[in-house]
N, CA, C and O atoms as a Tinker XYZ file with bonds, in Angstrom:
   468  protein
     1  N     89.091000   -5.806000  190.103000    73     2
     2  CA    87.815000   -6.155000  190.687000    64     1     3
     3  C     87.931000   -7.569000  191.275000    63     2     4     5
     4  O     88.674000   -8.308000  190.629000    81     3
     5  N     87.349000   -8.106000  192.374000    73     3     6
     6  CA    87.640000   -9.104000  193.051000    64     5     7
     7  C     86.347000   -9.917000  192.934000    63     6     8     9
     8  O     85.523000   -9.352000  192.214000    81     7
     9  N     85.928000  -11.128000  193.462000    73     7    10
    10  CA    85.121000  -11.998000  193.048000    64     9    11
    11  C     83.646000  -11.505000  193.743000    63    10    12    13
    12  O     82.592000  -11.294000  193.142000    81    11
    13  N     83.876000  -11.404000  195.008000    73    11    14
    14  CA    82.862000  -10.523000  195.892000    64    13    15
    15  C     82.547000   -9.194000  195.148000    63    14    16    17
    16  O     81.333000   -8.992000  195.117000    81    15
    17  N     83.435000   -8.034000  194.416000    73    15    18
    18  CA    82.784000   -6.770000  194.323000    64    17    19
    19  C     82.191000   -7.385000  192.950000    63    18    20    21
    20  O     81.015000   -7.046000  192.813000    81    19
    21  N     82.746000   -8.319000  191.729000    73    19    22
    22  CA    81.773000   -8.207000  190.862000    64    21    23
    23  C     80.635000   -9.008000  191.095000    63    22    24    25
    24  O     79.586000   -8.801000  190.485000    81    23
    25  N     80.788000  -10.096000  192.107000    73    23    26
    26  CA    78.958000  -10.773000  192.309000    64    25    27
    27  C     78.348000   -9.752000  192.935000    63    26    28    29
    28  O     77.140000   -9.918000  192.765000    81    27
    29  N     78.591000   -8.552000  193.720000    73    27    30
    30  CA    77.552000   -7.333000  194.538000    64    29    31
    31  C     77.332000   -6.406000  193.328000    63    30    32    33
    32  O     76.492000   -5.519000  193.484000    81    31
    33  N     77.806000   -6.465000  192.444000    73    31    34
    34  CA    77.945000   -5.164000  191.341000    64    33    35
    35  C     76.640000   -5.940000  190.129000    63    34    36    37
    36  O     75.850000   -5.214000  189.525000    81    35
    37  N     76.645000   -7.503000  189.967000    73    35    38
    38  CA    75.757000   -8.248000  188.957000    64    37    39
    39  C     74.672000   -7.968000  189.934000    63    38    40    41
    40  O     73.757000   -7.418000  189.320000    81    39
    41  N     74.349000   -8.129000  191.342000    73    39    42
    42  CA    73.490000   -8.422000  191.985000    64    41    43
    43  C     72.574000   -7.050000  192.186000    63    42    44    45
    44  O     71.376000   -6.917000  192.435000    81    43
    45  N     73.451000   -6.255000  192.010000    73    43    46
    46  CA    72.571000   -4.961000  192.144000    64    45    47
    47  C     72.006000   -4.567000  191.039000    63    46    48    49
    48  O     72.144000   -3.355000  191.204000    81    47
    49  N     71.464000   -4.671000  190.020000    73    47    50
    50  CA    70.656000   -4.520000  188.933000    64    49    51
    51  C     68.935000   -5.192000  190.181000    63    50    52    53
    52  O     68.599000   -5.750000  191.226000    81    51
    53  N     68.390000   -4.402000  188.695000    73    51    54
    54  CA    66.465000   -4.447000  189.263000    64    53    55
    55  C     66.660000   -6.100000  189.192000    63    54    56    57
    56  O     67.368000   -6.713000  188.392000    81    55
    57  N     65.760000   -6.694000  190.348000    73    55    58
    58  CA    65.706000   -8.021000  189.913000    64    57    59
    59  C     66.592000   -9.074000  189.856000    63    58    60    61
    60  O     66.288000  -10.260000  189.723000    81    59
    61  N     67.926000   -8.509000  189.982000    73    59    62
    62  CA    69.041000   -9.625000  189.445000    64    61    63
    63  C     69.216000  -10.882000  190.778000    63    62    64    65
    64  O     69.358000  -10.577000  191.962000    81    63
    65  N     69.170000  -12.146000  190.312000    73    63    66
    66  CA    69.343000  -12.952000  191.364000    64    65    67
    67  C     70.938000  -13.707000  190.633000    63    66    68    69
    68  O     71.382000  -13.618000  189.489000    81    67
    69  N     71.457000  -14.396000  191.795000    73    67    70
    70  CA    72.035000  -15.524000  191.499000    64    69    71
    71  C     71.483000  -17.047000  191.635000    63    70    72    73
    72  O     70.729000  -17.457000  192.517000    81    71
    73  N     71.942000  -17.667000  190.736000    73    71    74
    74  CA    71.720000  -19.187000  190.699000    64    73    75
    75  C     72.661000  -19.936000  190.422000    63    74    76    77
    76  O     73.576000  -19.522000  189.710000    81    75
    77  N     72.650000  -21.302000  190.958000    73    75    78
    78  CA    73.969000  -22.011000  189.970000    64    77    79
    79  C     73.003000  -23.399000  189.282000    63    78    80    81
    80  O     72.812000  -24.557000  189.654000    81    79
    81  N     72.639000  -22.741000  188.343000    73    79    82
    82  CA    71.712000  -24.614000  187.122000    64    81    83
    83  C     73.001000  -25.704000  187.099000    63    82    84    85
    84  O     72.868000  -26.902000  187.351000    81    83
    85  N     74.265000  -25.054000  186.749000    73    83    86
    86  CA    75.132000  -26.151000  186.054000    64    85    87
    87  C     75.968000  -26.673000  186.878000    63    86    88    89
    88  O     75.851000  -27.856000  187.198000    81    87
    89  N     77.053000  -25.816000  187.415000    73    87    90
    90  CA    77.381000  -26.662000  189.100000    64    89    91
    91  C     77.717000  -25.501000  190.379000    63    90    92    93
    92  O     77.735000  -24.282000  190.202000    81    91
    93  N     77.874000  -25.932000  191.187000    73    91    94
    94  CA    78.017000  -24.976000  192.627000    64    93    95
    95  C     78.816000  -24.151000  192.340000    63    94    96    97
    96  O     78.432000  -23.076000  192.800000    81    95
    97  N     80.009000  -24.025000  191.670000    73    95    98
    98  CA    80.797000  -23.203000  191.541000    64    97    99
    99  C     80.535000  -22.245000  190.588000    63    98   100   101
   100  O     81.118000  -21.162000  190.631000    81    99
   101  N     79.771000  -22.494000  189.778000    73    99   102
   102  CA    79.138000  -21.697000  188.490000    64   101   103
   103  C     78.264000  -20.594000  188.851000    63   102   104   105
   104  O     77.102000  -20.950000  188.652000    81   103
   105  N     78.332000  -19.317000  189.330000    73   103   106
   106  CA    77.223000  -18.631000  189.442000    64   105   107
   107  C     76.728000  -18.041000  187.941000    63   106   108   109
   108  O     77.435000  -17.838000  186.954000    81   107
   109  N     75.753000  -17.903000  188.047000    73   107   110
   110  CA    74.506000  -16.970000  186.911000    64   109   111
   111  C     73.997000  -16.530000  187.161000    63   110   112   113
   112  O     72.977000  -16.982000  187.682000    81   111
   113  N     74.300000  -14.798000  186.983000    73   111   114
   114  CA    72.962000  -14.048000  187.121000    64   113   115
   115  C     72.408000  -13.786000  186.172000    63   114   116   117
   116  O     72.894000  -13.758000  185.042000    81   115
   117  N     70.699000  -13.425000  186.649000    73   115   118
   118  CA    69.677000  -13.529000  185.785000    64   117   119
   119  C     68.815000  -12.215000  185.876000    63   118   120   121
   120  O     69.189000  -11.304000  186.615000    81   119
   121  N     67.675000  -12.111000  185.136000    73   119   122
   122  CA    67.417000  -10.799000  185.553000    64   121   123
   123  C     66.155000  -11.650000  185.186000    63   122   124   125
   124  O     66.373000  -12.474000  184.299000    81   123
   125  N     64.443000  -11.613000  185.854000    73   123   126
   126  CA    63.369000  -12.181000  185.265000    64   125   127
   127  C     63.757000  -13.473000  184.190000    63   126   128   129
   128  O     63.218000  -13.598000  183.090000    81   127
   129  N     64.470000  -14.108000  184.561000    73   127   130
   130  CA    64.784000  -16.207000  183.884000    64   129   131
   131  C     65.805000  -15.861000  182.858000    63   130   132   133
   132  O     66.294000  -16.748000  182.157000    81   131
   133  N     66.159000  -14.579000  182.735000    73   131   134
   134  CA    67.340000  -14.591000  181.619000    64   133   135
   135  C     68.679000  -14.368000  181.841000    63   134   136   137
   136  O     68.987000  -13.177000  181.888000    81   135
   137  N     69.531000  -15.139000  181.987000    73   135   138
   138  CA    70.762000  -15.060000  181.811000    64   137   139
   139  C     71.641000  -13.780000  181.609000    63   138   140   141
   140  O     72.058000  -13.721000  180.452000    81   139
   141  N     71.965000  -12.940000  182.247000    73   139   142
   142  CA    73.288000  -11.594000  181.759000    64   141   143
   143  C     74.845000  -11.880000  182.161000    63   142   144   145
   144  O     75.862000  -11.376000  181.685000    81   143
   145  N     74.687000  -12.905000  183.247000    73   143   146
   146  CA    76.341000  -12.805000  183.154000    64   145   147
   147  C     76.574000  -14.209000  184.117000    63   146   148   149
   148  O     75.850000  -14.616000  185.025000    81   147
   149  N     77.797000  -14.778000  183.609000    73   147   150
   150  CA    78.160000  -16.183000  184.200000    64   149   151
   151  C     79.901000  -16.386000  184.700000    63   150   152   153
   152  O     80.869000  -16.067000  184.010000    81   151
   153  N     79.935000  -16.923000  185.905000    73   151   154
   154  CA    81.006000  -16.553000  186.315000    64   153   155
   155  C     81.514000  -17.640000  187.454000    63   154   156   157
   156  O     80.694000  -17.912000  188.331000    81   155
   157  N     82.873000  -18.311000  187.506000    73   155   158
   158  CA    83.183000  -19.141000  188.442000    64   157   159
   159  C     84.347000  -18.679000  189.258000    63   158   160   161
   160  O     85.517000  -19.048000  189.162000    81   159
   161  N     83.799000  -17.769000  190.114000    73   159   162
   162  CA    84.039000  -16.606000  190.798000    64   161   163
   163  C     84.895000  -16.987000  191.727000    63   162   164   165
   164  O     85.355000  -16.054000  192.385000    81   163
   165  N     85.395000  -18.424000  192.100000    73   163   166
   166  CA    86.629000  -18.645000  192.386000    64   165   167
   167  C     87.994000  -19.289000  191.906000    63   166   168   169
   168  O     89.000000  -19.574000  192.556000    81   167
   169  N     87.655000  -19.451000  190.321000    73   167   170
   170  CA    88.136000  -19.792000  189.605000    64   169   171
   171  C     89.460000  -18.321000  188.913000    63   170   172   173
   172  O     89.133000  -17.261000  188.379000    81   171
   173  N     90.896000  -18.826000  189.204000    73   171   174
   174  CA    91.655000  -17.810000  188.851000    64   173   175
   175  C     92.519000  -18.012000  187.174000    63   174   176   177
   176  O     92.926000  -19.143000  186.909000    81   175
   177  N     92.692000  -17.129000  186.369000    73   175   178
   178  CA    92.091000  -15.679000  186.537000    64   177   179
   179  C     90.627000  -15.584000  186.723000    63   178   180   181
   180  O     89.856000  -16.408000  186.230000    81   179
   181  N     90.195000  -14.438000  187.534000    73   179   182
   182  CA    88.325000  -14.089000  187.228000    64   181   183
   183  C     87.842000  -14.000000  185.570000    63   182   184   185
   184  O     88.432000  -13.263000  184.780000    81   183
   185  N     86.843000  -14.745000  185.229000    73   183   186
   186  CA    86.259000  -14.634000  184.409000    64   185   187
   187  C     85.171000  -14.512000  184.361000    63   186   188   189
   188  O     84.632000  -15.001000  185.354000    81   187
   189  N     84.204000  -13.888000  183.368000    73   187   190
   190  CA    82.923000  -13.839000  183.472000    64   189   191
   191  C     81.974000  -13.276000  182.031000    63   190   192   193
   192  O     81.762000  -12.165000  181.544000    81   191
   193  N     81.545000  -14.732000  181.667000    73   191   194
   194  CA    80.623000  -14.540000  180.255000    64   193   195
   195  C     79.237000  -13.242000  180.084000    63   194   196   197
   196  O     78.108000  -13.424000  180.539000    81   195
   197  N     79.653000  -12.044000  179.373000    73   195   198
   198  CA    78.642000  -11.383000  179.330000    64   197   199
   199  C     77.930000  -11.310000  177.987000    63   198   200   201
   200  O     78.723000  -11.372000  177.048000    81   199
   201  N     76.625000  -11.191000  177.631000    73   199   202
   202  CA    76.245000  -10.799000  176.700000    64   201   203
   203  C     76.462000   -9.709000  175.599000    63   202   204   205
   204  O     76.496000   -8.566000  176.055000    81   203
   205  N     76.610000   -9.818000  174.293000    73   203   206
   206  CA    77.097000   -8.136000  173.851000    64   205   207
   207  C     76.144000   -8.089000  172.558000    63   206   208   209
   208  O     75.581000   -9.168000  172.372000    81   207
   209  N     75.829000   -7.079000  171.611000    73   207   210
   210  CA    75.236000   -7.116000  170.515000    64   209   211
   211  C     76.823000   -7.343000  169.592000    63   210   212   213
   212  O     77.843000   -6.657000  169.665000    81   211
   213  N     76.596000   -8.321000  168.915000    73   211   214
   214  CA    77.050000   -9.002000  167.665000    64   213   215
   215  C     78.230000   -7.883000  167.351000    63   214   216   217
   216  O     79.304000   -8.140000  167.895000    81   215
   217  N     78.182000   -6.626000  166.515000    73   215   218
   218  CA    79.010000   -6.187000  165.794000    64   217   219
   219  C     80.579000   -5.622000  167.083000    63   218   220   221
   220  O     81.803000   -5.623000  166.958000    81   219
   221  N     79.599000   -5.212000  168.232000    73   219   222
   222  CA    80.659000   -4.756000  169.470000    64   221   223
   223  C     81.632000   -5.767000  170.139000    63   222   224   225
   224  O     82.547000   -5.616000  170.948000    81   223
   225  N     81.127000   -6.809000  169.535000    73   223   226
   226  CA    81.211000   -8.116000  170.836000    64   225   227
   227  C     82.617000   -8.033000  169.295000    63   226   228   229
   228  O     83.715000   -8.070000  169.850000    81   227
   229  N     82.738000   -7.975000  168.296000    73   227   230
   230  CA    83.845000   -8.145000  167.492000    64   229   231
   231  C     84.542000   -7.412000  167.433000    63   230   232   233
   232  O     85.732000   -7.703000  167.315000    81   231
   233  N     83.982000   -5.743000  167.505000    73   231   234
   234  CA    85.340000   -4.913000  167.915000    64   233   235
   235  C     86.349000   -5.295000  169.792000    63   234   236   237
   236  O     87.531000   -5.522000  170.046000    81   235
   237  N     85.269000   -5.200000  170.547000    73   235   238
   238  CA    86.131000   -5.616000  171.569000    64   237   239
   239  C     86.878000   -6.525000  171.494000    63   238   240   241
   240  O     87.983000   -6.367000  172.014000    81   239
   241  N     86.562000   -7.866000  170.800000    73   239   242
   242  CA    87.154000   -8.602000  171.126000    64   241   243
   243  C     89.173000   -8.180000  170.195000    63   242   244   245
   244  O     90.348000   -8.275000  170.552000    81   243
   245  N     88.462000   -7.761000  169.025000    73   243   246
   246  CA    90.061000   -6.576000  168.267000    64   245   247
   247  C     90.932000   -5.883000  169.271000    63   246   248   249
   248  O     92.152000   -5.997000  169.393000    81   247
   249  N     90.021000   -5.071000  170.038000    73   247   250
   250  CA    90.695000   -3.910000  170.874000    64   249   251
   251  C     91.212000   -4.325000  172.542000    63   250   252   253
   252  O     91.853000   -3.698000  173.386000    81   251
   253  N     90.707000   -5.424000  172.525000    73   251   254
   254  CA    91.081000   -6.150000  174.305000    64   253   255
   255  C     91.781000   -7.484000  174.303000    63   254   256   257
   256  O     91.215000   -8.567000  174.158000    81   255
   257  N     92.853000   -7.325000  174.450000    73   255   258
   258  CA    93.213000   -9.257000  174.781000    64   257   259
   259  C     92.131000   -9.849000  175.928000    63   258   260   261
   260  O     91.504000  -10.899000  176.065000    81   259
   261  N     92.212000   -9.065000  176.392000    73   259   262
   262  CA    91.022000   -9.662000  178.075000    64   261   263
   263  C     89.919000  -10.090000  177.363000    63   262   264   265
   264  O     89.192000  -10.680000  178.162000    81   263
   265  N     89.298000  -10.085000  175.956000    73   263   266
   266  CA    88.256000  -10.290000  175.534000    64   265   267
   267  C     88.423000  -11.189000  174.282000    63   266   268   269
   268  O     89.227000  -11.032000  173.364000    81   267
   269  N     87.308000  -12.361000  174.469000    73   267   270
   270  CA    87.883000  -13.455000  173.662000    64   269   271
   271  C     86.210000  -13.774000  173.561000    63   270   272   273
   272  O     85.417000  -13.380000  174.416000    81   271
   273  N     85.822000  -14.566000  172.353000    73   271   274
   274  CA    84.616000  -15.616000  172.285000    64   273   275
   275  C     83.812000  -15.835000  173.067000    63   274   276   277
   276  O     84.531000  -16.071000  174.038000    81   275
   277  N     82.801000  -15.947000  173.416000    73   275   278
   278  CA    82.189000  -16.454000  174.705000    64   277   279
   279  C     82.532000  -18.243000  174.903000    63   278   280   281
   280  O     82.078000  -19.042000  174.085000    81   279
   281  N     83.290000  -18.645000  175.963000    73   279   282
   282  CA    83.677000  -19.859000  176.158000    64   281   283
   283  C     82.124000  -20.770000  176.726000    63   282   284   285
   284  O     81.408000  -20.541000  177.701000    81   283
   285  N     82.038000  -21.656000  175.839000    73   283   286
   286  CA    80.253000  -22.406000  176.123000    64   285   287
   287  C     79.041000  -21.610000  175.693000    63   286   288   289
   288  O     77.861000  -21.841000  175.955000    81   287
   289  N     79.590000  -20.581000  174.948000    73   287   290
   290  CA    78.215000  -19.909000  174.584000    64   289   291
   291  C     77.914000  -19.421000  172.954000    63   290   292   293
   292  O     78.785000  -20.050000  172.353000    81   291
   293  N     77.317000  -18.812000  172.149000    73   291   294
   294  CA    77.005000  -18.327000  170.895000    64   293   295
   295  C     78.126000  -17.735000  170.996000    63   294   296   297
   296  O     78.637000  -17.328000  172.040000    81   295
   297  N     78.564000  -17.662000  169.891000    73   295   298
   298  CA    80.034000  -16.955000  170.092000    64   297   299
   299  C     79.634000  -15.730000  169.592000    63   298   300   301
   300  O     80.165000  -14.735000  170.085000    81   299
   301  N     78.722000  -15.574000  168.626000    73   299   302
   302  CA    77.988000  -13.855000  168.090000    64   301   303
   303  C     77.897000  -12.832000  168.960000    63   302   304   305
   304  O     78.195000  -11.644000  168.828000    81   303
   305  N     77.246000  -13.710000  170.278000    73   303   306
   306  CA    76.370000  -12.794000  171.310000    64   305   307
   307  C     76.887000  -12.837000  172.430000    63   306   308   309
   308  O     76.320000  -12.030000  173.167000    81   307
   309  N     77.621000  -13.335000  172.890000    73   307   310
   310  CA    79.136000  -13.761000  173.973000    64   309   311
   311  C     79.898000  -13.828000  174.100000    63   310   312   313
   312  O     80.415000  -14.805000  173.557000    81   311
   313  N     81.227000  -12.512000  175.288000    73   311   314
   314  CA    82.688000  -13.098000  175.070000    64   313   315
   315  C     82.367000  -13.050000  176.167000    63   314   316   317
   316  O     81.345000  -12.602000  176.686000    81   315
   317  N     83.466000  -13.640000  176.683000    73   315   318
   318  CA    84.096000  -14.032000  178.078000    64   317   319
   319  C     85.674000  -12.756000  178.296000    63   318   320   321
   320  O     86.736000  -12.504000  177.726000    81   319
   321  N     85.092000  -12.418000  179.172000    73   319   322
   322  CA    86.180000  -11.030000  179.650000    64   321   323
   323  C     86.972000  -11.719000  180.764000    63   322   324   325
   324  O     86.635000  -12.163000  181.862000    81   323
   325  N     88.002000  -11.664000  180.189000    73   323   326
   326  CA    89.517000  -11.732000  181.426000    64   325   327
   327  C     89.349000  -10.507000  182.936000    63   326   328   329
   328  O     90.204000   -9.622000  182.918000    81   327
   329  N     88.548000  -10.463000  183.891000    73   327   330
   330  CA    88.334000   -9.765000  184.983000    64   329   331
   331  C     89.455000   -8.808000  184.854000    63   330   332   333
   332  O     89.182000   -7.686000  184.429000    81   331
   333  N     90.582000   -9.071000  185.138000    73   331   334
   334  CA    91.622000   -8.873000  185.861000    64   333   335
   335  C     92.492000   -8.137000  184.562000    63   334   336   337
   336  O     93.496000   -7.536000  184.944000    81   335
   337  N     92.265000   -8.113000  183.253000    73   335   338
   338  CA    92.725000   -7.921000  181.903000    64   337   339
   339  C     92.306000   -6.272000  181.471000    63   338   340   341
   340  O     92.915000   -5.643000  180.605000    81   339
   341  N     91.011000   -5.668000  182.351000    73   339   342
   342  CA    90.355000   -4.589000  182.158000    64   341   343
   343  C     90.355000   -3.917000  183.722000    63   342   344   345
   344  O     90.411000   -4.252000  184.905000    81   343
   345  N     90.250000   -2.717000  182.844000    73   343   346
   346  CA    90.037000   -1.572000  183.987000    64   345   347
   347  C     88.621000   -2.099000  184.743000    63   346   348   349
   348  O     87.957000   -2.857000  184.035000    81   347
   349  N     88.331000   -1.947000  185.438000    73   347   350
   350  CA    87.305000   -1.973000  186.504000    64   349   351
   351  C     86.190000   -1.482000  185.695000    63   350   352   353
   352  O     85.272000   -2.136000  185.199000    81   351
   353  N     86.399000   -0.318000  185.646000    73   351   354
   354  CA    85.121000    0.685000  185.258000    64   353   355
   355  C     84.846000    0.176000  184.256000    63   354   356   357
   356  O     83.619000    0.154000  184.158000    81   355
   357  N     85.559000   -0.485000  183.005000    73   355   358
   358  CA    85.458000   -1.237000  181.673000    64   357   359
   359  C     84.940000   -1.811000  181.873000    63   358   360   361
   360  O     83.825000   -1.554000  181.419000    81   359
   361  N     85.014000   -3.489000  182.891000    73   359   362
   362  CA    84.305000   -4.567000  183.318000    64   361   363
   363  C     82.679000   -4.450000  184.016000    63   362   364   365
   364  O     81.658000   -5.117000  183.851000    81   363
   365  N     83.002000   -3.306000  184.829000    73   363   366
   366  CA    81.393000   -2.314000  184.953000    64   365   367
   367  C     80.504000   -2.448000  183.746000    63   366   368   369
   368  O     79.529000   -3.192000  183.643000    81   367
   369  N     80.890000   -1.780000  183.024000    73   367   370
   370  CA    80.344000   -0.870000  181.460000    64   369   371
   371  C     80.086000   -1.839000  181.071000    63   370   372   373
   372  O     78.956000   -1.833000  180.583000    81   371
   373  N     80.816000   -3.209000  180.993000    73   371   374
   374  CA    80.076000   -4.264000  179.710000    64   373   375
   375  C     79.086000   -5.527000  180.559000    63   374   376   377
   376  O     78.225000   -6.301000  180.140000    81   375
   377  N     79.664000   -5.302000  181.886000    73   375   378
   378  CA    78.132000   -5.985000  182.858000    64   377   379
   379  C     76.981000   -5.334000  182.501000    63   378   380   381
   380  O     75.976000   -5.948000  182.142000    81   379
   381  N     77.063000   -3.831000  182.589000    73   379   382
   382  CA    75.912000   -3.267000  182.627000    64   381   383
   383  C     75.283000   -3.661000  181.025000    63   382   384   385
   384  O     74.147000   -4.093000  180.826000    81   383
   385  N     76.007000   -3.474000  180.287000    73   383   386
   386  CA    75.704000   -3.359000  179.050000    64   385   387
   387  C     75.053000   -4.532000  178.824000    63   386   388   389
   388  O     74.004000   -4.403000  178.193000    81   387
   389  N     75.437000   -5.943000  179.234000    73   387   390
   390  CA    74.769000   -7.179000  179.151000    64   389   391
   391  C     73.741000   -7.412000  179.830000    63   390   392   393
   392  O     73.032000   -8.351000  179.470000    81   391
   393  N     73.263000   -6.413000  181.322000    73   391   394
   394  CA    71.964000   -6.654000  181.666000    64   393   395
   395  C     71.327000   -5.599000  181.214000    63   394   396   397
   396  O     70.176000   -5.622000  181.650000    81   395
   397  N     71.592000   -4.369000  180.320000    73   395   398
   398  CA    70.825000   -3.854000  179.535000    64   397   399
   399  C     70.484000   -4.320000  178.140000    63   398   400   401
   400  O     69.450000   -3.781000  177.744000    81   399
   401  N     70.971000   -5.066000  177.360000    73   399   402
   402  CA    70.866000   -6.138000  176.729000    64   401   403
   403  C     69.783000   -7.083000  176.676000    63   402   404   405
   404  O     68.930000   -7.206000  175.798000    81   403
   405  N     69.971000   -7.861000  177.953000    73   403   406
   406  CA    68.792000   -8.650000  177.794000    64   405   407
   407  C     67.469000   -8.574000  178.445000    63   406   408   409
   408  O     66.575000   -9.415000  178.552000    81   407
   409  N     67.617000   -6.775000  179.046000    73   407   410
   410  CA    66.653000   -6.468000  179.491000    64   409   411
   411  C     65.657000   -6.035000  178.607000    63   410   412   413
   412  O     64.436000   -6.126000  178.735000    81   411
   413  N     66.510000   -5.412000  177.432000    73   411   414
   414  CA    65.784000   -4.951000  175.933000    64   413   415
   415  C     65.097000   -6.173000  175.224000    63   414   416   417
   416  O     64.318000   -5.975000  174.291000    81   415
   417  N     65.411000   -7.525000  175.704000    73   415   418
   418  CA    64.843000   -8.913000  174.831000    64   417   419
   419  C     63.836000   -8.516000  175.746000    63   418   420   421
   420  O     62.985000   -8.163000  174.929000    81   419
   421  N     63.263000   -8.297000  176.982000    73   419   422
   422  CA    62.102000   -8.766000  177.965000    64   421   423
   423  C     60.711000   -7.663000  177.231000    63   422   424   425
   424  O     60.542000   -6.463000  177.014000    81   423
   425  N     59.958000   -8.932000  177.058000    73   423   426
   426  CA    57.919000   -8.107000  176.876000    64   425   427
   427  C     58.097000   -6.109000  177.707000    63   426   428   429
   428  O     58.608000   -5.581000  178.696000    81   427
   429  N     57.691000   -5.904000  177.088000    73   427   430
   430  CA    57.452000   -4.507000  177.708000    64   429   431
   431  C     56.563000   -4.200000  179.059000    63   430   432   433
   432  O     56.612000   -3.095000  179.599000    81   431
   433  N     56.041000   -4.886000  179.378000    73   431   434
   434  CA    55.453000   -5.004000  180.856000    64   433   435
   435  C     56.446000   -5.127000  181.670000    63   434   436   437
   436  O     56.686000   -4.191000  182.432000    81   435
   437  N     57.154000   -6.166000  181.694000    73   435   438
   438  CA    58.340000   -6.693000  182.831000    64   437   439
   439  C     59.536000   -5.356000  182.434000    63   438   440   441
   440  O     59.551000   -4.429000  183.244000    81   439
   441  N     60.218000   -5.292000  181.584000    73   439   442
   442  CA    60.673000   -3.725000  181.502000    64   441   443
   443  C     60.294000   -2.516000  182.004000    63   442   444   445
   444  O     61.014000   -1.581000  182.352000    81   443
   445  N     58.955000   -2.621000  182.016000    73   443   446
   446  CA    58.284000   -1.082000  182.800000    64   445   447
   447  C     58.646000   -1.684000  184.414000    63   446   448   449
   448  O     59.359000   -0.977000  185.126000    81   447
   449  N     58.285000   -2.604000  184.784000    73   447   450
   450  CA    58.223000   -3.143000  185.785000    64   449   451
   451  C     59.714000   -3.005000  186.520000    63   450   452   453
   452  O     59.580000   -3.191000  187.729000    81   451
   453  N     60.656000   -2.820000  186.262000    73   451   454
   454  CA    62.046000   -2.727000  186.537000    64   453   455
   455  C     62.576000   -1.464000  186.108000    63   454   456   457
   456  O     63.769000   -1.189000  186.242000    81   455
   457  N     61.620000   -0.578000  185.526000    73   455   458
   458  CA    61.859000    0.877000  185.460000    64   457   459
   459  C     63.106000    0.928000  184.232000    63   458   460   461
   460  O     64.103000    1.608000  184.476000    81   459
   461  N     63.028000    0.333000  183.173000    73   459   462
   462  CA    63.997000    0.314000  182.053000    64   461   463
   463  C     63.364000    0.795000  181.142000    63   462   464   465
   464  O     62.927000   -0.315000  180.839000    81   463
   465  N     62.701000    1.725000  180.094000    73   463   466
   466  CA    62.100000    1.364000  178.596000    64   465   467
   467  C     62.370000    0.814000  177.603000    63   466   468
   468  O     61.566000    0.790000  176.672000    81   467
């Protein structure tokens, strides 16, 4: 996956914008002010911090070298995936999984609102 297909792949979720808070090179996407995935998308190898629930975020990190701690983040609720370390469709699956994630933290209004339950 290349730096362009995974910022069009974060960007296409309901809502998802990019921003950079911390520096230009830093993108973050967000979904309604929350954070799902962080990435310095010209920075080689590709990397990119996703959210995970706690017990998964420890098996992956067992079952993937590409998957390590979240670097700058809760380490419970964050690894940082080696892009380039995983199959594509893998790196898919745990984007998605991180903006389904913290779409499940959002009030139930803004969830209906983005067509998630």
């Amino acid at each position: 996956m290349t730096p362009a297909q995974l910022r069009e792949f974060c960007l296409g979720f309901n809502a998802a914008v990019e921003e950079f808070p911390f520096t230009p090179e830093t993108s973050v996407f967000k979904v309604l002010g929350k954070v799902f995935a962080l990435s310095a998308l010209d920075a080689e190898p590709l990397k990119v911090n996703l959210k995970c629930e706690p017990e998964l975020a420890v098996r992956l990190r067992e079952e993937h070298e590409a998957i390590v701690p979240g670097y700058h983040m809760n380490k419970r609720h964050w690894n940082t995936v080696t892009v380039g370390g995983l199959p594509d469709a893998k790196v898919r699956e745990l984007v998605e999984d991180s903006y389904d994630l913290v779409v499940a933290g959002l009030p139930r209004a803004e969830r209906l609102r983005l067509d998630r339950p």
